[in-house]
GROMACS .gro file of N, CA and C in nm:
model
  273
    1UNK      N    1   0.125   0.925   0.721
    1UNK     CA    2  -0.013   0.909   0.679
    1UNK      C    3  -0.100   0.891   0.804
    2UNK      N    4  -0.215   0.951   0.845
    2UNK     CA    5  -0.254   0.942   0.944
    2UNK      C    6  -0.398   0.814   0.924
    3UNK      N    7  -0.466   0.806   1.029
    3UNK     CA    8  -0.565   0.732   1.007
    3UNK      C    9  -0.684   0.785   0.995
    4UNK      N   10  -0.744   0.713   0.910
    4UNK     CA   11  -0.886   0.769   0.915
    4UNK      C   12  -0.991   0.712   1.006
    5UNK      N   13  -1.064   0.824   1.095
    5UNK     CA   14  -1.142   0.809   1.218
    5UNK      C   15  -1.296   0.754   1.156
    6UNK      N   16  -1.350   0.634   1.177
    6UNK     CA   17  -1.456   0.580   1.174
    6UNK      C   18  -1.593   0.632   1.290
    7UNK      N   19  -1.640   0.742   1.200
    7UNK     CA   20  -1.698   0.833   1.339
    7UNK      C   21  -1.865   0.713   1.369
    8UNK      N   22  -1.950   0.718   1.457
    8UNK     CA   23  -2.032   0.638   1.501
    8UNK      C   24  -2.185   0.724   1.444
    9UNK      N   25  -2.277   0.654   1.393
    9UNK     CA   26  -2.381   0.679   1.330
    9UNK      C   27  -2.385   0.715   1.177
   10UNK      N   28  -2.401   0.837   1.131
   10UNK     CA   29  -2.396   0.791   0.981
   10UNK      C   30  -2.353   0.931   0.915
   11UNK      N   31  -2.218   0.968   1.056
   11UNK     CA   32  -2.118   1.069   0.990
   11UNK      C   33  -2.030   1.050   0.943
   12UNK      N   34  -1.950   1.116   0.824
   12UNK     CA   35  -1.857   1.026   0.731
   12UNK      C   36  -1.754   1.039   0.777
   13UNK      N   37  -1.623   0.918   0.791
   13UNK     CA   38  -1.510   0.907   0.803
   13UNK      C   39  -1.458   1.049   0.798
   14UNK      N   40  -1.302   1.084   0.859
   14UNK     CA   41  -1.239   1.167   0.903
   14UNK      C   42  -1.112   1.161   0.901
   15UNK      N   43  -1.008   1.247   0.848
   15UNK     CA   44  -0.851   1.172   0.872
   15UNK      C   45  -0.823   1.243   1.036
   16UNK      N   46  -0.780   1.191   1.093
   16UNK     CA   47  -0.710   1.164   1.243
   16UNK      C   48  -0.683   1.294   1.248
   17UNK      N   49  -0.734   1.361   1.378
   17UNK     CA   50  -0.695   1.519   1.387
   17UNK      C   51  -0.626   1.506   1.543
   18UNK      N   52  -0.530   1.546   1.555
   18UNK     CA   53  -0.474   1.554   1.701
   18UNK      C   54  -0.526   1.665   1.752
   19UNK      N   55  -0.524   1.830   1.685
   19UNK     CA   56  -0.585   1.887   1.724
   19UNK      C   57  -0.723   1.857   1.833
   20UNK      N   58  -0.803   1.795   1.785
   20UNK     CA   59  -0.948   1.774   1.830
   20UNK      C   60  -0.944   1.694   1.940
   21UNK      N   61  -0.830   1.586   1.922
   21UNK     CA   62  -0.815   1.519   2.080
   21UNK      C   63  -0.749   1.601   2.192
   22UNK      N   64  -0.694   1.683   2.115
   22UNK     CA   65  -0.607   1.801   2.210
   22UNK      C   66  -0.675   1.850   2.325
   23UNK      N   67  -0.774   1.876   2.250
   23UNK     CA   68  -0.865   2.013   2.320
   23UNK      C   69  -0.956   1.927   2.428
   24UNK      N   70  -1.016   1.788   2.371
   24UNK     CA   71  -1.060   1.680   2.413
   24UNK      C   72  -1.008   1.685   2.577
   25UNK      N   73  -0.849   1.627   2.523
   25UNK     CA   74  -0.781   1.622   2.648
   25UNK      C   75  -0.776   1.726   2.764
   26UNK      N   76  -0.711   1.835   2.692
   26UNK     CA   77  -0.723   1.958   2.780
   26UNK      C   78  -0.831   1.986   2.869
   27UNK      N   79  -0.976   1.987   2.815
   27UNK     CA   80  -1.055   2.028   2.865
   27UNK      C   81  -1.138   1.939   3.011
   28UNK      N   82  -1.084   1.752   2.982
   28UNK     CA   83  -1.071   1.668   3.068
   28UNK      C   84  -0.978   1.704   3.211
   29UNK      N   85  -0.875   1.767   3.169
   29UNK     CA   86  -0.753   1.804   3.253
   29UNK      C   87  -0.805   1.895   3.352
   30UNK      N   88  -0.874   2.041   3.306
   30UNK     CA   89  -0.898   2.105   3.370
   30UNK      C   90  -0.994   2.092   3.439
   31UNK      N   91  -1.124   2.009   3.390
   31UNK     CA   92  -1.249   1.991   3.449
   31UNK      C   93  -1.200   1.872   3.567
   32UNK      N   94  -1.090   1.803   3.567
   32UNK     CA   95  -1.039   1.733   3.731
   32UNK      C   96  -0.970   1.851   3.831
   33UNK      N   97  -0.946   1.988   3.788
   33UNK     CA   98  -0.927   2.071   3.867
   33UNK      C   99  -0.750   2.078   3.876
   34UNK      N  100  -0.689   2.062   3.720
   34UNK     CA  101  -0.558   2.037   3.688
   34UNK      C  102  -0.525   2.189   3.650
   35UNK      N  103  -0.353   2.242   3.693
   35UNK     CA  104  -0.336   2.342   3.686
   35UNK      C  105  -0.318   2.369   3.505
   36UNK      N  106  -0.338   2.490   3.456
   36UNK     CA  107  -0.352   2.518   3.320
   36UNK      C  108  -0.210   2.467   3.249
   37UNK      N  109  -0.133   2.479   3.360
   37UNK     CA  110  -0.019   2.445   3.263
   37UNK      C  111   0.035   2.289   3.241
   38UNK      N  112  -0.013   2.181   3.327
   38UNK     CA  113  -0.008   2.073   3.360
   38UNK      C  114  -0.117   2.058   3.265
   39UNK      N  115  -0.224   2.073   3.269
   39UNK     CA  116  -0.331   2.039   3.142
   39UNK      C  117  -0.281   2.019   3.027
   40UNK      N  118  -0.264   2.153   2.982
   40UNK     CA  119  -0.156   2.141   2.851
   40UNK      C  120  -0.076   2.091   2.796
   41UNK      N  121   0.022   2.081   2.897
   41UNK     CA  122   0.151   1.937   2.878
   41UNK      C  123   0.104   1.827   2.858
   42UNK      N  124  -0.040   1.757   2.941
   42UNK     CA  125  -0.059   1.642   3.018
   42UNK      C  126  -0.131   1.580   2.824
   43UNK      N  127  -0.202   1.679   2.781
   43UNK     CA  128  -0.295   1.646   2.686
   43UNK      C  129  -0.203   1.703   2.547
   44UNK      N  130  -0.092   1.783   2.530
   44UNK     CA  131  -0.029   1.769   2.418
   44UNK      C  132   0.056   1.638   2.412
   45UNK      N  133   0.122   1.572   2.526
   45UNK     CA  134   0.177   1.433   2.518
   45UNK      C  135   0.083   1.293   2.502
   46UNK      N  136  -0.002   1.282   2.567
   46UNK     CA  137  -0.128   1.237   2.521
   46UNK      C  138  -0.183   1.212   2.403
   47UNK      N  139  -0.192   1.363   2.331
   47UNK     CA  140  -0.246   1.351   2.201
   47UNK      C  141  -0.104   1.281   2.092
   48UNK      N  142   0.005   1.321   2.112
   48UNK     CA  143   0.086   1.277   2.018
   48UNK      C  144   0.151   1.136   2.062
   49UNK      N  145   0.116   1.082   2.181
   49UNK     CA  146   0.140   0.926   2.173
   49UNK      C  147  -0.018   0.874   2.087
   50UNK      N  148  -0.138   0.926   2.158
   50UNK     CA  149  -0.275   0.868   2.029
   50UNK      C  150  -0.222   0.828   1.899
   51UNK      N  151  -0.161   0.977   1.857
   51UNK     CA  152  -0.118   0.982   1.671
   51UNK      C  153  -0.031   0.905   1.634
   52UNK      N  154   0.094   0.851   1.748
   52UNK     CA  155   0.196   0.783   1.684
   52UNK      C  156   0.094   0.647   1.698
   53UNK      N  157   0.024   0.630   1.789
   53UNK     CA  158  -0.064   0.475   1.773
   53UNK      C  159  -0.150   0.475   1.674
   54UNK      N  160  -0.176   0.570   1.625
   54UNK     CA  161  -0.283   0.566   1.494
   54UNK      C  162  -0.237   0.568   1.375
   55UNK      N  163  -0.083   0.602   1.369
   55UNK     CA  164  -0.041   0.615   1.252
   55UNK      C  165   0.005   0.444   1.222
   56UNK      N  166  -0.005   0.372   1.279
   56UNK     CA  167   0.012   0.222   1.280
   56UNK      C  168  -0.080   0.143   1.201
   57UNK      N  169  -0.212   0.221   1.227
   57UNK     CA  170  -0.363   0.196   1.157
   57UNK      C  171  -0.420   0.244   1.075
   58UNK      N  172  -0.486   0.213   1.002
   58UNK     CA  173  -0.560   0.257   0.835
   58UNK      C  174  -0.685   0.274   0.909
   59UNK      N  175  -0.774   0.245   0.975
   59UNK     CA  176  -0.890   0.307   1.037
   59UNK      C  177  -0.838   0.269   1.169
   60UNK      N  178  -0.968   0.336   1.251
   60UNK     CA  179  -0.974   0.404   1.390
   60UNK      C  180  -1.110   0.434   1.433
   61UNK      N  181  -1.154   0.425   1.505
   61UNK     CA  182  -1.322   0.425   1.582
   61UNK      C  183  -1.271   0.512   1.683
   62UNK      N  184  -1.379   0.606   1.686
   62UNK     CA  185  -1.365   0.719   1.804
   62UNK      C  186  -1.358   0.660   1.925
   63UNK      N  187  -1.451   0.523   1.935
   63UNK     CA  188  -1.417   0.469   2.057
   63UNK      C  189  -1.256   0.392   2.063
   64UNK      N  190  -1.196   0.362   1.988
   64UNK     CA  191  -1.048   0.285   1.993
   64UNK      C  192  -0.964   0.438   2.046
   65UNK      N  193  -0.956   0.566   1.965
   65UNK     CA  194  -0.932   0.648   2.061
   65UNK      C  195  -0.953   0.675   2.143
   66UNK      N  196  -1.045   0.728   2.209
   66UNK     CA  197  -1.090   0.724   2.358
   66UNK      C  198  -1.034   0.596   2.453
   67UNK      N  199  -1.083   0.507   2.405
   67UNK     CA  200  -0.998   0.425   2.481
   67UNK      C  201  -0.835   0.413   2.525
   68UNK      N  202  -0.830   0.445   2.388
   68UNK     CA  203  -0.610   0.460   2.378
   68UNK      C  204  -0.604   0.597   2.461
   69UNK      N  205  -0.648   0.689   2.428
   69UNK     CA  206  -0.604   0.824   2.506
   69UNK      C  207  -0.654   0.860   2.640
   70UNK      N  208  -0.736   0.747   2.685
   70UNK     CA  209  -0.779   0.718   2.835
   70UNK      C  210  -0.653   0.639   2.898
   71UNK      N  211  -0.588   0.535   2.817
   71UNK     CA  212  -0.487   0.487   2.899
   71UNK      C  213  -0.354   0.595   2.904
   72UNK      N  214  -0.335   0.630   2.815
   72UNK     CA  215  -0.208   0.686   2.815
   72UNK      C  216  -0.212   0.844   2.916
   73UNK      N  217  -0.339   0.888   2.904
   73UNK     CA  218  -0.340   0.951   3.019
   73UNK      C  219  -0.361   0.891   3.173
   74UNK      N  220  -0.412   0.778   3.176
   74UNK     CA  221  -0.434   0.739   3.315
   74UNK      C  222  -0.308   0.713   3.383
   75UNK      N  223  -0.216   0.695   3.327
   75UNK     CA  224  -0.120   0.661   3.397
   75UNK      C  225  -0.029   0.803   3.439
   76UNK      N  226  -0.068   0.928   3.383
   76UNK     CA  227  -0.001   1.028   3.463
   76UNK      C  228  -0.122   1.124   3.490
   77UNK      N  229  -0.258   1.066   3.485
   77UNK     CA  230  -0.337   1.154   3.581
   77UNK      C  231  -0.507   1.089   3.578
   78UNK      N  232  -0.492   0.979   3.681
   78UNK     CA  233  -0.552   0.916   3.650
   78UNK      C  234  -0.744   0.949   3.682
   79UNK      N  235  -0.770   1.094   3.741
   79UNK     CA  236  -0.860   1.185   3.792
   79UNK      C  237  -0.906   1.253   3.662
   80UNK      N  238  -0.822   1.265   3.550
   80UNK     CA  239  -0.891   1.353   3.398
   80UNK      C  240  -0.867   1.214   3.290
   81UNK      N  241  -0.805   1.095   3.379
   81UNK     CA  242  -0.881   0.989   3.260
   81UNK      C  243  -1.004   0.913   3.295
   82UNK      N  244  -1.065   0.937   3.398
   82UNK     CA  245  -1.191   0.921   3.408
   82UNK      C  246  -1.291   0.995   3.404
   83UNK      N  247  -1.247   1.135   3.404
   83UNK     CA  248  -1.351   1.202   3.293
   83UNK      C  249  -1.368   1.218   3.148
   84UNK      N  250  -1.233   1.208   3.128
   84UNK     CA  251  -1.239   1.146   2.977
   84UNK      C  252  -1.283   1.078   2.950
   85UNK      N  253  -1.257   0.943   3.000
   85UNK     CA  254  -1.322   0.785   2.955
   85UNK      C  255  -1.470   0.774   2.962
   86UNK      N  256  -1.509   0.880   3.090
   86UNK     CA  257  -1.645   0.863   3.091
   86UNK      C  258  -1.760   0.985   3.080
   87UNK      N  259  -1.699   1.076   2.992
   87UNK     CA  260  -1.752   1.193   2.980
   87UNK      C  261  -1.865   1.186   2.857
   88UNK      N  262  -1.896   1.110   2.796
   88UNK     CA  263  -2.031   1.095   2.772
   88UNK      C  264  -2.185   1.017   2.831
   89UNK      N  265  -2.105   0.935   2.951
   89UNK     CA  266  -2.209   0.829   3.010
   89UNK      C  267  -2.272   0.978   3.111
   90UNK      N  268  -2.170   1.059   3.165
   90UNK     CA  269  -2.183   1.145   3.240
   90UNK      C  270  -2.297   1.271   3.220
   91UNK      N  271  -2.320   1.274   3.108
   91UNK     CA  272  -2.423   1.409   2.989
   91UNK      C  273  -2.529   1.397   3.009
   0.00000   0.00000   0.00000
């Protein structure tokens, strides 16, 4: 059962898409100047440690992801978890 994502303002709840963090991730990966194939790996393992942590939880805040999928990437690339983590202060 996955969790449902508590999105911010007054868009309605969501069940947990790994997909969407996928791409999330990926696109973090490459924009630190990560090779395509290291991206890929870096943000499909990523996304499926998020899901096994979300599947723990009945809701989820986009920010509790972001946060979770900032750590679990920082520790094997810690240059696309700070564009992740901070890729909206950045806009």
């Amino acid at each position: 059962m996955s969790a449902t994502v508590i999105k911010k303002g007054k868009r309605p709840p969501e069940d947990f898409n790994a997909d969407k963090l996928r791409a999330s991730l990926y696109a973090a990966c490459l924009s630190s100047k990560s090779p395509d194939g290291l991206a890929h790996n870096l943000a499909a393992q990523v996304a499926q440690e998020v899901e096994i942590w979300s599947n723990q939880k009945s809701d989820v805040t986009t920010t509790d992801i972001r946060a979770q999928a900032g750590r679990f990437l920082e520790k094997n690339h810690p240059d696309a978890a700070y564009l992740y983590k901070h890729h909206k202060k950045m806009m």
